[in-house]
C-alpha cells in the first residue's frame, strides 16, 4: 500500500478559508487524507452532505482553520480498496482475517497515521471488532520499550474473554504478555510494573475510582501527598502506547467518573470499539470524541452548539442540518460496516440464514380478566395525567403502569408476589434518615426526571436513596453493588468500610438507605406526594411489582468489588444434605406460623415471596430456599406454556441443539426454571445478579458441555459483548421498547462462528400492550436510521409523551388520536 501523505501538509497547501470560500467548487480545494479533492470518488448522493458540512464549518467563526482542515483531511471516500492494496493477515495471528477485517485493519492503521491518532471502529455486532483490534496491536508494535503497553478498558464481564481471545487468536511464539488489573487481581505495585506487559486489561470502575482519587488530591493542593500518590492509570507518569475502550458506549455519560477517567488517560494512539456508539442521543458521542481528542468537538460548548442543541430543536431545518453535519463528522472518525455491506460485489459476511417468527401466546380466561382489569385502571390514571397536563411530571409513574401491563402479559406472579419487595410501612429510623438529606439532594430528588437508575439506565418505580449523598438507584442494582463489596471484602480479609456509591464514590451501608415513599413523606407537600403515589391507589396493596426490567447489566457500576462465587448458587441443587433440608423446612414452618399469628402487625407480618426473593440474593442457602418457596406456590402462564412447548419441540427435533432464552425480567426466568427443572433438562443462568466468575463459568459450561442445552439470560446483561454461537435457537419472552437491544441479543448467536441456521422465536400476547410495543419498535427503527453512515445501532431509550400515549391506546378502531402540542388527544368517532 502506498504511503499515506501527511494530512497537515496536504491541507496546508490549500490556502486559508477565505481563498477556499471563493472556489467555485463547494469543496473549496479541501482534500481527503489520500490527497485527492473531496469531490473525487464520492458517490453523488454523498457530495451534497459534504458540501453542506464544509459550508457550515467555513461560516462558523468559533472553529479554527487548522482544526477543521485537519479533521476534514481524515475523511476518505467510503469505497473499496483494491485487493492488491489491502492489508494481509499479520504473521502473529493464528486465523486469517476476513476481507472486511483486512479493510478494517488498513483503516485503523491509516487513522493512527493521520492527525486523529485513532478512531471509532463501529462495525455491527458479530463482524469481529476484537480480532481487528488484535491485528492492529500485533502489526503496529511500539519501537520504544519504555512505552510499549496497550491498555484495554472493558466491562468486567469481558476481561476474561479478551484474555481468551489473545490466547486463541495469536501464535504461541508471538503471544502477547497480558495482565488483568482489577479487584483483587492487582499484581503490579505501580505503573512501572506494567511496562513488562504488552497488554493491560482493566475495568471502567477501576479507572473511575482512580480518577476521582486523583481529583480529590489535586483539589486539596497537598503537594506532598500528590508527589507520594501511586497511580496506575491516570498519574502524570502513566503514558500508554495505545488505549482501547471496548464497549465504548459505557462512557456515554460525560459526567461519570469512568468517562472522565478514560478521557484523562495519556496515550499515543486511541481506539473506541462499539457496535452502538450512540445509545440514547447524539450527546453520548461527545465522550468518545473527547477521549479521541477530536478537535474542535472535544469541547462540550463546541459540540453542543454544533450538534446537541440543533438536534433538540423543534425546527426541522435545524435538525436536518445538524444531522448532515453529524454524518459528515462520523465519516472522518468512524468506520462502520453491517452484515448487509458488500465487498467486491459480494456480501461482507456470509452467515447461516436467520429467521424470526412471532409466536402468539393466548391468555387464559383468568389471565385475560386480570390483564383487562389492570389495563382499564391504568388508562384511567393516564387520562387523568393527560387532562391535568402532568404527563411529563408523572413520567416515572406512567412507566410503572406500562411495566405492570407488560408483566401481566408474562405471568400474574410478576405483579402479585414474586418480585422485589415493595416499601415497608414507615418507621421512625427511615424518617430520621430522610431528614438528614442536604437541601441540594432534596431539590435533585424532587426533579421528575430523577428516578432513572444510573447503573442500568432504566426507570426505577420506587428507587432506593442512599444516605447521606441522596443518589438514587433501583433496589436490585444497589443490592448487587453491596453484595459485590461484601464478597470482595471477605476474600481480601478486609471487612472495614462500606460499598461505594457509583454516583459520588462515597461509602454507604444498606441499613442507611431509604426509599422514595419515605422521602416523599418527609420532603414533599401533600399534593406532590399524592400525585406521585396515585398509581398505588388503583391497586391492591399486595400487588408487588417487578423492578428488574432495570436489573443489572454490564455497565458494571462499582465493578471493582466483584469477586468469586459459584455457579451452583444460581441453580436448584438436587443433592442438598438431608440435615440442611430439614433445617430449611423448619424455617418455612416457622414462617407459616408467623403468617397465621402476625396479621396486622408490621413487625410480624407475613413474608411475601418478594421479600424471600430479595433475601435470596444473600447466599446459596437462601437461593435454594427461595426456589423451594417458589416451586411450592408455582403456577404456569400462557407464555411459560408456550416457551416450554418450543423448548420441547427443539429437543424432539435435535437433542443436541442449544437454546438461549431471553427476558427483561429475572423473576420470569426464575419461573421458567421450575418446569425446566421438573423436566430434568440441564440449564444455566446468566444475569446481572451473578458475579463475573459465576457468569464466566455459566458461559463456558453452556459452550463446552453437550449436556447443557439451555441458558436463561437477562436481556440487558446479555445484549452486548457475549459470544453464544453454541446456540442456534433464540427465544425472546417479552418485547422491549428499543428494538436494537433485542437485535444485539440475537446477534450473540447470529455472528461469526455460527454453523447452523438461527431461529428466533418472539413470544407475543396479541391484543395487549405488547402489540403496541412491536409497533413502537418499528417506528423507532425508521426514526434513527441515518444517524450514522450505515444504520444506527440503538434508538432513543427514553419514551416520549407521544410514545406513552400510543402505548396506552389498546384498540385503534373507532378512535381518533391526534398529537398536538406534545400530547396525545384521544377521542371516539
XYZ file of C-alpha atoms in Angstrom, residues 78-626:
549
model
C -16.277 5.067 1.545
C -15.022 2.989 -1.354
C -13.323 -0.358 -1.544
C -9.550 -0.625 -1.557
C -8.407 -2.898 -4.414
C -7.469 -6.409 -3.207
C -3.812 -5.921 -4.158
C -3.552 -2.896 -1.839
C -5.265 -4.438 1.181
C -3.570 -5.412 4.379
C -2.716 -9.068 4.802
C -3.149 -11.118 7.944
C -0.314 -10.338 10.403
C 2.136 -13.218 10.814
C 1.471 -13.333 14.554
C -2.155 -14.389 14.093
C -3.475 -17.940 14.126
C -6.514 -17.376 11.914
C -6.629 -15.461 8.617
C -8.509 -12.178 8.573
C -11.667 -11.942 6.507
C -11.722 -9.402 3.683
C -13.697 -6.793 5.606
C -11.323 -7.249 8.545
C -8.335 -6.608 6.268
C -10.002 -3.378 5.144
C -10.682 -2.572 8.781
C -7.032 -3.089 9.686
C -5.980 -0.790 6.834
C -8.417 1.860 8.078
C -7.152 1.545 11.661
C -3.555 1.993 10.503
C -4.484 4.998 8.387
C -6.296 6.591 11.313
C -3.246 6.167 13.544
C -1.060 7.637 10.796
C -3.362 10.642 10.443
C -3.953 13.554 12.756
C -6.709 11.784 14.697
C -4.250 9.179 16.021
C -7.155 6.767 16.259
C -10.875 6.457 15.676
C -14.090 4.581 16.328
C -14.495 1.075 14.921
C -18.281 0.704 14.997
C -18.815 -2.464 12.990
C -22.079 -4.278 13.509
C -22.185 -6.905 16.222
C -20.509 -10.131 15.177
C -18.179 -8.726 12.499
C -15.017 -9.154 14.562
C -14.076 -5.829 16.137
C -11.925 -7.643 18.699
C -9.854 -9.536 16.132
C -9.300 -6.331 14.119
C -8.059 -4.596 17.264
C -5.718 -7.521 17.994
C -4.428 -7.353 14.410
C -3.673 -3.664 14.935
C -1.836 -4.361 18.204
C 0.458 -7.036 16.738
C 1.046 -5.276 13.403
C 1.941 -1.878 14.910
C 4.064 -2.614 17.946
C 5.930 0.159 19.667
C 9.625 0.562 18.977
C 10.102 2.218 22.359
C 10.464 -0.453 25.099
C 9.582 2.120 27.748
C 6.246 2.865 26.097
C 5.047 -0.340 24.514
C 1.943 -1.267 26.529
C -1.624 -1.220 25.223
C -4.311 -0.588 27.844
C -7.713 -2.157 27.181
C -10.629 -0.846 29.249
C -13.695 -3.088 29.110
C -16.749 -4.183 31.105
C -15.811 -6.660 33.796
C -17.691 -9.472 32.061
C -15.380 -9.182 29.025
C -11.941 -9.195 30.701
C -11.595 -12.975 30.621
C -12.993 -13.053 27.094
C -10.243 -10.667 25.938
C -7.660 -12.835 27.667
C -9.022 -15.948 25.917
C -9.118 -14.230 22.521
C -5.481 -13.148 22.830
C -4.512 -16.709 23.733
C -6.546 -18.320 20.946
C -6.000 -15.860 18.099
C -2.219 -15.378 18.417
C 0.516 -17.920 17.745
C 2.417 -19.131 20.800
C 5.827 -17.662 19.859
C 4.228 -14.242 19.300
C 1.674 -14.339 22.085
C 1.286 -11.108 23.981
C 2.091 -10.880 27.671
C -1.199 -9.973 29.374
C -2.172 -8.885 32.888
C -5.622 -8.227 34.371
C -5.583 -5.353 36.873
C -8.910 -5.338 38.663
C -10.309 -6.001 42.120
C -8.092 -8.489 43.906
C -6.190 -9.237 40.689
C -3.703 -6.395 41.156
C -0.245 -7.922 40.961
C 1.676 -4.815 39.913
C 2.718 -2.360 42.614
C 2.998 0.662 40.323
C 2.630 1.835 36.734
C 6.274 0.922 36.121
C 5.347 -2.743 36.548
C 3.020 -2.543 33.555
C 5.943 -1.828 31.248
C 6.815 -5.536 31.333
C 3.481 -6.371 29.695
C 2.172 -5.941 26.174
C -1.475 -5.640 27.229
C -3.104 -4.493 30.474
C -6.812 -5.257 30.964
C -8.917 -3.265 33.418
C -12.476 -2.052 34.010
C -14.321 1.243 33.792
C -14.907 1.186 37.540
C -11.191 0.860 38.256
C -10.430 3.862 36.044
C -13.251 5.909 37.566
C -12.174 5.172 41.128
C -8.584 6.186 40.477
C -9.619 9.333 38.622
C -11.776 10.513 41.493
C -8.975 9.834 43.982
C -6.570 11.853 41.844
C -9.005 14.758 41.501
C -9.537 14.844 45.259
C -5.787 15.123 45.784
C -5.459 17.874 43.193
C -8.326 19.797 44.776
C -6.670 19.518 48.185
C -3.499 21.160 46.785
C -1.498 18.909 49.095
C 1.660 18.872 47.000
C 3.438 16.346 49.203
C 0.528 13.913 49.023
C 0.322 14.403 45.267
C 4.008 13.551 44.887
C 3.666 10.406 47.015
C 0.453 9.201 45.363
C 0.746 5.942 43.435
C -1.493 5.974 40.376
C -1.660 3.090 37.917
C -3.578 4.736 35.084
C -4.141 8.489 35.313
C -0.985 9.696 37.047
C 1.419 12.122 35.427
C 3.887 9.325 34.693
C 1.245 6.990 33.205
C 1.863 7.172 29.464
C 0.409 4.350 27.389
C 1.331 3.417 23.854
C -2.289 2.760 22.932
C -5.599 2.822 24.807
C -8.555 0.785 23.540
C -12.019 1.368 25.001
C -14.139 -1.731 24.393
C -17.922 -1.328 24.502
C -17.194 2.398 24.365
C -20.865 3.228 24.863
C -20.114 2.599 28.558
C -18.604 6.107 28.757
C -21.600 7.712 27.053
C -22.449 9.792 30.134
C -19.844 12.544 30.031
C -20.357 13.394 33.702
C -19.465 9.999 35.211
C -16.125 9.373 36.874
C -15.465 6.489 34.462
C -15.947 8.709 31.403
C -13.788 11.477 32.836
C -11.136 8.962 33.874
C -10.960 7.373 30.428
C -10.681 10.790 28.792
C -7.807 11.653 31.157
C -5.709 8.663 30.045
C -2.482 9.614 28.245
C -1.756 7.661 25.087
C -0.073 7.994 21.727
C -2.952 6.211 19.966
C -6.613 5.794 20.901
C -9.343 3.463 19.687
C -13.022 3.051 20.564
C -14.825 -0.219 19.853
C -18.609 -0.129 19.873
C -21.373 -1.596 17.771
C -23.691 1.031 19.270
C -21.758 4.300 19.638
C -24.972 6.285 20.139
C -27.460 4.757 22.535
C -29.881 7.474 23.587
C -28.897 10.688 21.788
C -26.055 12.328 19.902
C -24.802 13.759 23.221
C -23.325 10.365 24.029
C -20.963 10.691 21.074
C -19.265 13.593 22.838
C -17.462 11.406 25.386
C -15.971 9.323 22.580
C -14.800 12.427 20.708
C -13.358 13.848 23.924
C -11.495 10.593 24.573
C -10.153 10.628 20.995
C -9.107 14.323 21.263
C -11.053 15.202 18.101
C -10.787 18.992 17.784
C -12.729 21.190 17.971
C -15.553 18.906 19.108
C -13.778 17.553 22.182
C -15.014 20.757 23.844
C -18.588 20.455 25.112
C -19.615 24.033 24.176
C -18.403 23.439 20.612
C -20.126 20.055 20.365
C -23.328 21.353 21.931
C -23.572 24.351 19.606
C -22.918 22.256 16.519
C -24.988 19.164 17.284
C -26.726 18.829 20.635
C -28.828 21.990 20.602
C -29.857 21.889 16.919
C -30.850 18.213 17.118
C -33.138 19.010 20.060
C -34.668 21.952 18.228
C -38.267 21.996 17.020
C -37.039 23.354 13.691
C -36.894 20.649 11.032
C -34.296 22.681 9.160
C -32.042 22.862 12.211
C -32.430 19.143 12.877
C -31.735 18.059 9.296
C -28.746 20.397 9.038
C -27.236 19.145 12.286
C -27.814 15.542 11.253
C -25.956 16.121 7.987
C -23.064 17.685 9.891
C -23.013 14.788 12.335
C -22.953 12.282 9.487
C -20.029 14.080 7.877
C -18.155 14.205 11.189
C -18.686 10.471 11.615
C -17.144 9.860 8.205
C -13.961 11.484 9.478
C -13.617 9.460 12.676
C -15.726 6.321 12.388
C -15.816 3.135 10.338
C -18.994 1.101 10.354
C -19.939 -1.949 8.323
C -23.093 -4.007 8.779
C -23.836 -7.587 7.828
C -25.578 -6.208 4.728
C -22.474 -4.366 3.479
C -20.680 -5.662 0.384
C -17.058 -6.056 -0.718
C -16.125 -6.771 -4.337
C -19.838 -7.012 -5.099
C -20.341 -9.782 -2.555
C -21.831 -9.709 0.940
C -19.301 -8.662 3.565
C -20.127 -11.754 5.568
C -21.861 -14.978 4.706
C -23.650 -16.256 7.766
C -26.209 -19.037 8.029
C -29.751 -17.819 7.498
C -31.658 -16.219 10.351
C -35.423 -16.458 10.681
C -37.601 -14.511 13.111
C -41.113 -15.706 13.865
C -43.799 -14.177 16.034
C -45.222 -16.824 18.328
C -48.565 -15.857 19.818
C -49.413 -16.909 23.349
C -53.129 -16.539 24.067
C -54.026 -15.630 27.637
C -56.287 -17.961 29.560
C -59.701 -16.543 30.590
C -58.406 -15.836 34.097
C -55.239 -14.165 32.764
C -57.279 -12.110 30.284
C -59.640 -10.926 33.009
C -56.683 -9.966 35.200
C -54.977 -8.097 32.343
C -58.133 -6.254 31.295
C -58.813 -5.003 34.817
C -55.231 -3.794 35.087
C -55.393 -2.046 31.705
C -58.685 -0.288 32.485
C -57.317 1.145 35.727
C -54.047 2.164 34.048
C -55.873 4.073 31.313
C -57.981 5.903 33.896
C -54.820 7.155 35.600
C -53.087 8.045 32.335
C -56.092 10.045 31.144
C -56.109 11.871 34.487
C -52.475 12.921 33.914
C -53.320 13.866 30.325
C -56.234 16.106 31.287
C -54.229 17.842 34.003
C -51.221 18.348 31.706
C -48.880 16.447 34.050
C -47.744 13.602 31.786
C -44.125 14.781 31.898
C -44.164 15.275 35.649
C -45.585 11.766 36.165
C -43.236 10.100 33.678
C -41.944 7.544 36.204
C -45.464 6.729 37.401
C -46.620 6.117 33.839
C -43.689 3.815 33.219
C -44.800 1.815 36.255
C -48.282 1.458 34.760
C -46.803 0.219 31.483
C -44.430 -2.056 33.361
C -47.330 -3.727 35.147
C -49.189 -4.299 31.883
C -46.097 -5.866 30.318
C -45.654 -8.091 33.373
C -49.290 -9.181 33.295
C -48.671 -10.470 29.759
C -45.901 -12.705 31.091
C -47.126 -14.120 34.393
C -49.514 -12.899 37.120
C -46.927 -13.619 39.806
C -44.713 -10.857 38.443
C -47.225 -8.410 39.853
C -48.711 -10.309 42.750
C -45.924 -11.519 44.951
C -42.729 -12.589 43.248
C -40.675 -9.502 42.731
C -38.555 -7.155 44.780
C -40.453 -6.219 47.900
C -42.442 -3.002 47.931
C -41.743 -0.388 50.536
C -42.423 -1.451 54.119
C -44.569 0.641 56.450
C -42.890 3.858 57.500
C -40.620 3.577 60.508
C -39.014 6.222 62.637
C -35.443 5.314 61.636
C -36.082 5.799 57.900
C -37.900 9.059 58.546
C -34.984 10.369 60.610
C -32.523 9.316 57.898
C -34.579 11.168 55.287
C -34.332 14.333 57.361
C -30.519 14.286 57.103
C -30.527 14.864 53.322
C -28.980 18.147 52.234
C -31.139 20.830 50.558
C -29.282 20.185 47.287
C -30.112 16.462 47.422
C -33.752 17.197 48.243
C -34.066 19.567 45.275
C -32.464 17.000 42.968
C -34.772 14.216 44.144
C -37.857 16.352 43.538
C -36.935 16.507 39.861
C -39.451 14.322 37.996
C -36.660 13.055 35.744
C -34.526 11.979 38.678
C -35.836 8.461 39.054
C -33.855 6.594 36.450
C -31.219 4.204 37.735
C -27.769 5.464 36.617
C -26.367 1.917 36.633
C -28.813 0.093 34.372
C -30.268 3.314 32.875
C -33.854 2.156 33.254
C -36.732 3.779 35.083
C -36.980 2.958 38.777
C -40.524 3.000 40.119
C -39.664 3.157 43.829
C -35.917 3.837 43.908
C -33.634 3.296 46.858
C -31.994 6.504 48.075
C -28.510 6.382 49.590
C -27.802 8.384 52.743
C -26.103 10.836 53.102
C -25.429 11.710 49.440
C -29.009 11.256 48.230
C -28.165 9.456 44.985
C -30.867 7.044 43.855
C -30.744 3.609 42.235
C -33.112 0.765 41.575
C -33.091 -1.589 44.535
C -31.686 -4.549 42.614
C -28.636 -2.681 41.340
C -27.984 -1.309 44.831
C -28.162 -4.755 46.432
C -25.826 -6.141 43.754
C -23.278 -3.421 44.489
C -23.438 -4.147 48.196
C -23.121 -7.917 47.717
C -20.130 -7.498 45.432
C -18.441 -5.366 48.063
C -19.107 -7.927 50.800
C -17.684 -10.757 48.680
C -14.563 -8.771 47.840
C -14.069 -7.696 51.454
C -14.305 -11.261 52.756
C -11.957 -12.552 50.053
C -9.346 -9.903 50.858
C -9.718 -10.176 54.629
C -10.667 -6.512 54.857
C -14.205 -6.111 56.126
C -13.958 -2.440 57.032
C -15.729 0.322 55.149
C -18.883 0.188 53.089
C -19.717 -0.250 49.446
C -19.196 2.795 47.222
C -21.959 4.879 45.708
C -21.409 4.912 41.910
C -22.714 8.472 41.802
C -20.152 10.066 44.112
C -17.921 7.171 45.285
C -18.915 7.858 48.883
C -19.326 4.899 51.243
C -22.819 3.657 52.069
C -24.447 0.885 54.081
C -27.715 -0.889 53.342
C -29.053 -0.047 56.793
C -28.785 3.631 55.838
C -30.899 3.518 52.692
C -34.403 4.919 52.385
C -36.985 4.617 49.635
C -38.891 7.167 47.594
C -42.063 6.841 49.667
C -40.234 7.826 52.847
C -38.574 10.755 51.056
C -41.938 11.959 49.777
C -43.497 11.747 53.228
C -40.738 13.908 54.746
C -39.884 16.380 51.990
C -42.848 16.733 49.632
C -46.127 18.526 50.119
C -49.341 16.549 50.314
C -50.192 17.485 46.738
C -46.833 16.401 45.392
C -46.902 13.196 47.390
C -50.423 12.338 46.322
C -49.564 12.887 42.668
C -46.572 10.575 42.948
C -48.490 7.888 44.795
C -51.620 7.921 42.639
C -50.790 4.632 40.871
C -50.899 2.806 44.198
C -54.459 3.941 44.909
C -55.738 1.988 41.934
C -54.293 -1.353 43.024
C -54.435 -3.680 45.969
C -51.652 -3.181 48.469
C -50.474 -6.746 47.918
C -49.698 -6.131 44.238
C -45.933 -6.101 44.391
C -44.434 -5.356 41.023
C -41.250 -6.266 39.247
C -38.425 -3.737 39.174
C -35.913 -5.910 37.419
C -36.600 -4.589 33.978
C -33.801 -2.401 35.262
C -31.765 -5.284 36.517
C -28.007 -5.479 36.370
C -26.187 -5.088 33.090
C -22.638 -4.959 32.017
C -22.464 -1.315 32.926
C -20.714 -2.667 35.986
C -21.344 0.210 38.370
C -18.869 -0.334 41.183
C -17.318 -3.323 39.496
C -14.082 -3.156 41.439
C -15.591 -5.189 44.220
C -16.685 -8.104 42.082
C -15.111 -11.354 43.073
C -15.608 -15.076 43.369
C -18.770 -17.097 43.724
C -20.077 -20.388 42.393
C -22.442 -21.221 39.583
C -24.236 -23.600 41.916
C -25.505 -20.546 43.775
C -27.829 -19.903 40.860
C -29.052 -23.458 40.145
C -31.550 -25.585 42.033
C -29.472 -28.218 43.817
C -30.803 -31.794 43.741
C -28.232 -33.085 46.221
C -28.862 -30.996 49.298
C -27.857 -32.514 52.596
C -30.802 -34.032 54.451
C -29.856 -32.104 57.553
C -29.906 -28.813 55.653
C -33.263 -29.682 54.085
C -34.760 -30.384 57.488
C -33.406 -27.091 58.781
C -34.918 -25.196 55.862
C -38.263 -26.966 56.285
C -38.317 -25.964 59.932
C -37.644 -22.360 58.939
C -40.501 -22.472 56.426
C -42.844 -23.878 59.066
C -41.846 -21.052 61.387
C -42.621 -18.560 58.624
C -46.050 -20.113 58.073
C -46.743 -19.948 61.818
C -45.790 -16.279 61.797
C -48.172 -15.703 58.894
C -51.033 -17.075 60.976
C -50.113 -15.106 64.070
C -48.776 -11.865 62.674
C -51.587 -10.408 60.601
C -51.942 -6.683 61.122
C -48.552 -6.312 62.760
C -45.787 -4.656 60.781
C -43.155 -6.374 62.885
C -44.563 -9.905 62.441
C -46.480 -9.595 59.181
C -46.296 -12.447 56.628
C -43.229 -12.557 54.419
C -44.152 -12.223 50.784
C -42.357 -14.110 48.046
C -40.965 -10.732 47.024
C -39.149 -10.410 50.336
C -37.933 -14.001 50.161
C -36.501 -13.277 46.704
C -34.756 -10.170 47.974
C -33.205 -12.161 50.811
C -32.276 -14.911 48.351
C -29.530 -12.685 46.953
C -27.541 -13.147 50.178
C -26.163 -16.689 49.821
C -26.594 -20.135 48.253
C -28.778 -21.453 51.058
C -31.195 -18.533 50.728
C -31.396 -19.077 46.976
C -32.298 -22.734 47.422
C -34.923 -21.795 49.983
C -36.368 -19.206 47.615
